[in-house]
Amino acid sequence: MTGKQYISGYCSIENNTVKLNGQEIFNVPDAAFAEFAKQLYRDMETDYPKFFKMDNLSKLSFLAAELLLKDGDNENTALLFANASSSLDTDVKFNDSISDKDNYFPSPAVFVYTLPNICLGEISIKHKLYTENSFFIFDTFNPEFFANYAAVLLNTDKAAKVLCGWVEFLNDEYRAFVYLVSVNGTIEHTPQNIQTLYLS
Amino acid sequence: MDLRSVYISHTNCVTPLGFDVESNVHALEKGMSGISRQDNPALMDAPFYSGAIDDEKLNAAFVAISNGNSYTRLEKMMLLALYPVVQKAGIELTDKTAFILSTTKGNITALQHNEAVPEEAYLQGLAQNISGFFGFTSQPIVVSNACVSGILAVSVAKRMIQTGVYDHTFIVSGDEVSKFVLAGFNSFQAMSDEPCRPYSANRKGVTLGEAAAAALVTVDSNDASAKITGDGSINDANHISGPSRTGEGLVRSIESALKEAKVSADAIQYISAHGTATPFNDEMEAIAFNRTGLNEVPVNSFKGYYGHTLGASGLLETVMGLETMKHNRVYTSLGYDEPGVSQPINVIRENKDTQVDYFLKTASGFGGCNTAVVFQKIKNDR
């Protein structure tokens, strides 16, 4: 594939507000993330009990991906995700569970989430994506890297579409910005356009 | 689009078996393992087995390259691994030269209970400490994709060079044995109470290890030991903490790599596999190698020498795989005795000379990730 590539859909989740293709579609004022995520999950009418076992980063990533992948043809859709804090939100919780000898309770159900790419596994399982997946860490959102690497996946025929995601979660501060790159759409897939949508 | 050929040239590693490639090959030749019994209550209450790097040796080696004392233990391992690769390469560090760091847990030991997360615990903080030492001018790219990280870094480097984003990429991969990962693997009841025995019927689980490895991936074929001819990194879409029972993601990763390399399974003469010595992993790999027609190809796991070095393992085992190809000599899969997988695979039982012009590196990890990369020998007289 060497033709032009486009951003065919995008969404953001931050400040308890969900925007899909620039339009606000869901909001829960004054709720902690756990409550907000639960209400958004119910609003989506997705029946997927595994959601409640996920850590915060996976919940956030799962919900954002769901907005763009549900009802779509996701054949050979690669996952290209990144953030700044890796899995530190859960790392801190696991570390706390082993720091005190008198209060020592390491749990495999927590430990498994001390890897940032677990959220890619969760999305892949839900949407049966037997596709390329990779997780990267940058200190801030990096539109050049996303543009370059998504194009690499498409230009080397490793994927037909790429779901790109910046999914950040640490200490109840969170932000997800997820978009789909394919051969269809009107917004050309360039670093400038990605940055503009990220800031919108 | 026209895709460029991509090569791997200078390599290095820092492991319990030695702080350069030569000493590690020598140890493989002698059948020495870097795994030993550790009695270290700071890491775990009960004694355990791991591939541990000696602090005194590490610090002694480090003063030869730097008098800086602000580096963490892992940073010292990584700097020592990458230093000779950067020196030998002699490449001008421009924006066309990338730096990729792969790790799973980085400086996780910097986390303190009830305190703010320190800068070096962020993986970019770690990467910038390493990058600053060498003066790379492009922003570090950190790959953190569980236990495939080290080999996925090679794949990412190859793809970015293939499409012209960069001309050269320095990679360093590393992880250390910490209280954090020991507690985690122990909570899964996945730890062996003896050095691990990949693919063996008598295996008892994983042994953890620590290492750093480094390589230059480049468009320049001078000094190259191999061409990177194909790769794939495909998810199982099955389970977050267990591999697919059918090996689906690994099968598809291998097929993707072979297709791009334009070779059939028959061309592959050696596989450096993942082989963690957990029953589910080893079984999954045996199924995947049978499904892809690779079941008769000589295969080993280097985990019996190093333990599972997490984000370092994929690159460390690639470095040893390249040595295997260079010397046309395959090394024993240490700890293996009788078959412990349901489908036949050709586990290497003794060091022996055999022609290796193509080798396949595979890895799999939590989150259902898998990576496969095909390397083709380059004969360089330089």
Coordinates of C-alpha atoms in Angstrom, one line a residue, chain A residues 50-183:
Chain A
K50 CA -13.9 -8.9 31.7
F51 CA -14.0 -5.1 31.6
F52 CA -14.5 -5.0 35.4
K53 CA -11.2 -6.9 36.0
M54 CA -9.1 -4.5 34.0
D55 CA -6.8 -1.9 35.6
N56 CA -7.4 1.8 34.9
L57 CA -5.1 2.0 31.9
S58 CA -6.7 -0.9 30.2
K59 CA -10.2 0.4 31.0
L60 CA -9.4 3.7 29.4
S61 CA -7.8 2.1 26.4
F62 CA -10.6 -0.4 25.9
L63 CA -13.3 2.3 26.1
A64 CA -11.5 4.5 23.6
A65 CA -10.9 1.7 21.2
E66 CA -14.4 0.5 21.5
L67 CA -15.7 3.9 20.3
L68 CA -13.8 3.5 17.0
L69 CA -13.9 -0.3 16.5
K70 CA -17.4 -1.4 17.4
D71 CA -19.5 -2.1 14.4
G72 CA -16.5 -1.6 12.1
D73 CA -14.7 -3.9 9.8
N74 CA -11.5 -4.4 11.7
E75 CA -9.8 -6.8 9.3
N76 CA -6.0 -6.5 9.7
T77 CA -6.2 -3.4 12.0
A78 CA -2.9 -3.0 13.8
L79 CA -2.6 -1.4 17.2
L80 CA 0.0 1.3 17.8
F81 CA -0.2 2.8 21.3
A82 CA 2.0 4.9 23.5
N83 CA 2.0 7.0 26.7
A84 CA 4.4 8.7 29.1
S85 CA 3.8 6.8 32.3
S86 CA 3.9 3.2 31.0
S87 CA 2.0 1.1 33.6
L88 CA 3.2 3.2 36.6
D89 CA -0.3 3.7 37.9
T90 CA -0.5 -0.1 38.6
D91 CA 3.2 -0.4 39.3
V92 CA 2.8 1.9 42.3
K93 CA -0.1 -0.2 43.6
F94 CA 1.8 -3.5 43.1
N95 CA 4.9 -1.9 44.8
D96 CA 2.8 -0.8 47.7
S97 CA 1.5 -4.4 48.1
I98 CA 5.1 -5.7 48.6
S99 CA 6.7 -2.8 50.5
D100 CA 5.6 -3.8 54.0
K101 CA 6.5 -7.2 55.4
D102 CA 3.6 -7.2 57.8
N103 CA 1.2 -6.2 55.0
Y104 CA 2.5 -8.3 52.1
F105 CA -0.1 -9.2 49.5
P106 CA 1.2 -9.5 45.9
S107 CA -1.5 -10.5 43.5
P108 CA -1.0 -12.0 40.1
A109 CA -4.2 -10.2 39.0
V110 CA -2.5 -6.9 39.7
F111 CA 1.0 -7.9 38.6
V112 CA -0.1 -8.8 35.1
Y113 CA -1.1 -5.2 34.5
T114 CA 2.3 -3.9 35.4
L115 CA 3.1 -3.9 31.7
P116 CA 1.7 -1.2 29.4
N117 CA 1.0 -3.4 26.4
I118 CA -1.6 -5.5 28.4
C119 CA -4.2 -3.0 27.2
L120 CA -3.4 -4.0 23.6
G121 CA -4.0 -7.6 24.6
E122 CA -7.4 -6.6 26.0
I123 CA -8.4 -4.8 22.8
S124 CA -7.1 -7.6 20.6
I125 CA -9.1 -10.2 22.6
K126 CA -12.3 -8.2 22.4
H127 CA -12.1 -7.5 18.7
K128 CA -10.3 -10.7 17.6
L129 CA -7.4 -8.7 16.3
Y130 CA -4.7 -11.2 15.2
T131 CA -2.6 -8.2 14.1
E132 CA 0.6 -6.2 14.6
N133 CA 0.7 -4.6 18.0
S134 CA 3.3 -2.4 19.8
F135 CA 3.5 -0.1 22.8
F136 CA 6.0 2.8 23.0
I137 CA 6.8 5.4 25.7
F138 CA 7.5 9.1 25.0
D139 CA 7.5 12.0 27.5
T140 CA 4.8 13.8 25.6
F141 CA 2.4 13.0 22.7
N142 CA 4.6 12.5 19.7
P143 CA 2.7 13.1 16.4
E144 CA 5.8 12.6 14.2
F145 CA 6.4 9.1 15.6
F146 CA 2.8 8.1 15.3
A147 CA 2.6 9.4 11.7
N148 CA 5.9 7.7 10.7
Y149 CA 5.3 4.3 12.3
A150 CA 1.6 4.0 11.2
A151 CA 2.8 4.8 7.7
V152 CA 5.5 2.2 8.0
L153 CA 3.0 -0.5 9.0
L154 CA 0.7 0.4 6.0
N155 CA 3.5 0.9 3.5
T156 CA 5.2 -2.4 4.3
D157 CA 1.8 -4.2 4.1
K158 CA 1.9 -5.3 7.7
A159 CA -1.5 -3.8 8.3
A160 CA -4.5 -2.6 6.3
K161 CA -5.5 0.0 9.0
V162 CA -3.8 1.2 12.1
L163 CA -5.6 2.2 15.4
C164 CA -3.3 4.7 17.0
G165 CA -3.6 5.6 20.7
W166 CA -2.1 7.9 23.3
V167 CA -3.4 6.5 26.5
E168 CA -2.1 8.1 29.7
F169 CA -3.2 7.2 33.2
L170 CA -1.4 8.1 36.5
N171 CA -2.9 8.9 39.9
D172 CA -6.4 9.5 38.5
E173 CA -5.0 12.0 35.9
Y174 CA -5.9 10.5 32.5
R175 CA -6.2 11.2 28.9
A176 CA -7.0 9.1 25.8
F177 CA -6.7 10.2 22.2
V178 CA -7.3 7.4 19.7
Y179 CA -7.6 7.6 16.0
L180 CA -7.9 5.2 13.0
V181 CA -5.7 5.5 10.0
S182 CA -6.8 3.9 6.7
V183 CA -7.1 4.6 3.0

